[in-house]
Amino acid sequence: MAVTDELLNKVTWKIPNALVLIGSRAGEERNAMTASWVTQLSMEPVLIGVGVDNDAVTHRLITAGGSFTVNLWNAEDTKVFVK
């Protein structure tokens, strides 16, 4: 069976992932964005990594503000993010 773009897309959507809300702030400017790529990088020290586009407002605010929040949701609550 050949791997088509359609098949690859279908399989990719089956990979379990967490939907999180990334909060960012620099001064009085605040932003929140949904993200599906978040991972633990280290236990000691505790480090969390998230995928944020370099052109995103969130990236600019994290860079300027120096921190961010990762807000977790239960499966039922993530339905509010479905388009």
XYZ file of N, CA and C in Angstrom:
249
model
N 0.842 -1.177 0.000
C 0.000 0.000 0.000
C 0.889 1.242 0.000
N 0.620 2.144 -0.907
C 1.369 3.393 -0.983
C 0.877 4.362 0.090
N 1.794 5.105 0.642
C 1.434 6.109 1.644
C 1.122 7.409 0.916
N -0.151 7.755 0.890
C -0.585 8.992 0.249
C -0.633 10.109 1.290
N -0.708 11.345 0.812
C -0.851 12.481 1.723
C -2.113 12.337 2.568
N -3.183 11.853 1.954
C -4.451 11.677 2.664
C -4.316 10.644 3.783
N -3.672 9.521 3.491
C -3.476 8.483 4.501
C -2.574 8.984 5.629
N -1.502 9.657 5.272
C -0.592 10.185 6.278
C -1.307 11.173 7.196
N -2.128 12.042 6.625
C -2.894 13.002 7.416
C -3.853 12.285 8.359
N -4.529 11.262 7.859
C -5.485 10.500 8.669
C -4.784 9.821 9.846
N -3.640 9.217 9.586
C -2.890 8.526 10.634
C -2.327 9.528 11.644
N -1.818 10.640 11.158
C -1.242 11.652 12.039
C -2.257 12.148 13.062
N -3.504 12.313 12.639
C -4.539 12.786 13.563
C -4.863 11.762 14.641
N -4.435 10.518 14.486
C -4.669 9.474 15.490
C -3.623 9.498 16.611
N -2.531 10.227 16.409
C -1.485 10.292 17.425
C -2.021 11.080 18.617
N -1.969 10.491 19.817
C -2.477 11.210 20.989
C -1.645 12.451 21.277
N -2.319 13.519 21.630
C -1.610 14.724 22.041
C -2.481 15.517 22.998
N -1.842 16.394 23.702
C -2.554 17.241 24.650
C -2.834 18.585 24.006
N -4.014 19.094 24.235
C -4.331 20.449 23.804
C -4.194 21.332 25.028
N -3.332 22.321 24.948
C -3.072 23.203 26.079
C -3.286 24.649 25.660
N -3.403 25.513 26.634
C -3.504 26.946 26.394
C -2.221 27.577 26.922
N -1.474 28.237 26.037
C -0.223 28.890 26.411
C -0.524 30.355 26.702
N -0.231 30.773 27.917
C -0.430 32.171 28.303
C 0.894 32.913 28.264
N 0.846 34.164 27.801
C 2.066 34.971 27.734
C 1.734 36.415 28.080
N 2.762 37.125 28.561
C 2.556 38.517 28.958
C 3.882 39.257 28.911
N 3.820 40.491 28.417
C 4.953 41.414 28.479
C 4.365 42.771 28.831
N 4.691 43.273 30.001
C 4.070 44.510 30.469
C 2.582 44.282 30.655
N 1.777 45.141 30.060
C 0.321 45.005 30.160
C -0.283 44.223 28.995
N 0.535 43.878 27.989
C 0.024 43.117 26.843
C -0.001 41.632 27.188
N -1.159 41.020 26.981
C -1.342 39.602 27.300
C -1.882 38.867 26.084
N -1.617 37.571 26.047
C -2.124 36.754 24.949
C -2.246 35.307 25.421
N -3.125 34.582 24.762
C -3.258 33.145 24.997
C -3.424 32.477 23.644
N -2.819 31.322 23.486
C -2.955 30.572 22.242
C -3.068 29.090 22.568
N -3.795 28.374 21.740
C -3.855 26.927 21.898
C -2.611 26.319 21.267
N -2.160 25.229 21.833
C -1.000 24.510 21.304
C -1.211 23.022 21.525
N -0.696 22.233 20.612
C -0.813 20.784 20.760
C 0.555 20.116 20.893
N 1.623 20.902 20.872
C 2.947 20.330 21.063
C 3.514 20.869 22.363
N 3.508 20.028 23.369
C 4.094 20.361 24.668
C 4.746 19.090 25.193
N 5.931 19.224 25.758
C 6.636 18.042 26.234
C 7.513 18.385 27.430
N 7.744 17.402 28.249
C 8.676 17.556 29.357
C 10.075 17.353 28.801
N 10.947 18.304 29.048
C 12.319 18.227 28.560
C 13.271 17.661 29.599
N 13.009 17.950 30.869
C 13.916 17.522 31.928
C 13.172 17.434 33.252
N 13.603 16.477 34.082
C 13.049 16.353 35.431
C 13.836 17.210 36.423
N 15.149 17.322 36.213
C 15.995 18.066 37.144
C 17.022 18.859 36.361
N 16.842 20.132 36.166
C 15.705 20.915 36.647
C 14.461 20.623 35.811
N 13.310 20.946 36.344
C 12.062 20.745 35.608
C 12.024 21.740 34.448
N 11.932 21.209 33.230
C 11.850 22.041 32.028
C 10.713 21.535 31.158
N 9.911 22.465 30.639
C 8.795 22.162 29.746
C 9.074 22.852 28.416
N 8.840 22.165 27.309
C 8.996 22.751 25.987
C 7.660 22.816 25.275
N 7.436 23.894 24.536
C 6.215 24.047 23.735
C 6.597 24.526 22.342
N 5.759 24.204 21.369
C 5.989 24.656 20.004
C 5.230 25.947 19.741
N 5.967 27.036 19.490
C 5.366 28.343 19.209
C 6.055 28.909 17.971
N 5.271 29.301 16.983
C 5.805 29.875 15.750
C 6.576 31.164 16.050
N 7.716 31.349 15.403
C 8.525 32.557 15.610
C 7.783 33.844 15.288
N 6.798 33.791 14.392
C 6.054 34.984 13.999
C 4.821 35.235 14.865
N 4.545 34.358 15.818
C 3.341 34.477 16.641
C 3.493 35.570 17.703
N 2.371 36.203 18.024
C 2.336 37.186 19.109
C 2.845 36.542 20.396
N 2.445 35.305 20.637
C 2.866 34.593 21.842
C 4.387 34.500 21.921
N 5.048 34.225 20.820
C 6.514 34.146 20.807
C 7.123 35.481 21.216
N 6.602 36.557 20.648
C 7.117 37.898 20.972
C 6.949 38.199 22.462
N 5.775 37.866 23.009
C 5.514 38.161 24.415
C 6.339 37.280 25.351
N 6.530 36.016 24.989
C 7.371 35.135 25.811
C 8.813 35.646 25.807
N 9.298 36.051 24.645
C 10.660 36.565 24.539
C 10.824 37.835 25.372
N 9.865 38.746 25.263
C 9.947 40.011 25.997
C 9.687 39.827 27.492
N 8.728 38.973 27.835
C 8.344 38.800 29.230
C 9.174 37.792 29.992
N 9.804 36.861 29.281
C 10.688 35.899 29.917
C 10.028 34.692 30.548
N 8.706 34.556 30.406
C 8.029 33.387 30.982
C 6.713 33.139 30.256
N 6.121 31.985 30.535
C 4.823 31.637 29.967
C 4.131 30.655 30.892
N 2.833 30.474 30.683
C 2.086 29.476 31.447
C 1.593 28.397 30.504
N 1.456 27.182 31.027
C 0.859 26.067 30.295
C -0.382 25.666 31.077
N -1.543 25.877 30.480
C -2.812 25.590 31.129
C -3.397 24.318 30.541
N -3.652 23.347 31.405
C -4.155 22.045 30.977
C -5.668 21.986 31.105
N -6.281 21.193 30.239
C -7.734 21.026 30.208
C -8.046 19.543 30.261
N -9.210 19.204 30.797
C -9.626 17.806 30.685
C -10.262 17.611 29.314
N -10.454 16.380 28.907
C -10.936 16.069 27.553
C -12.266 16.743 27.251
N -13.166 16.807 28.202
C -14.478 17.420 27.977
C -14.353 18.916 27.681
N -13.466 19.600 28.391
C -13.313 21.039 28.210
C -12.681 21.412 26.875
N -11.902 20.517 26.260
C -11.244 20.863 24.999
C -12.230 21.012 23.851
N -13.460 20.592 24.022
C -14.459 20.737 22.958
C -14.698 22.198 22.602
N -14.411 23.136 23.509
C -14.603 24.555 23.210
C -13.630 25.039 22.144
N -12.536 24.298 21.901
C -11.551 24.703 20.911
C -11.839 24.179 19.515
N -12.781 23.269 19.375
C -13.082 22.667 18.077
C -13.802 23.686 17.214
N -13.316 23.855 15.992
C -13.942 24.807 15.065
C -15.140 24.181 14.407
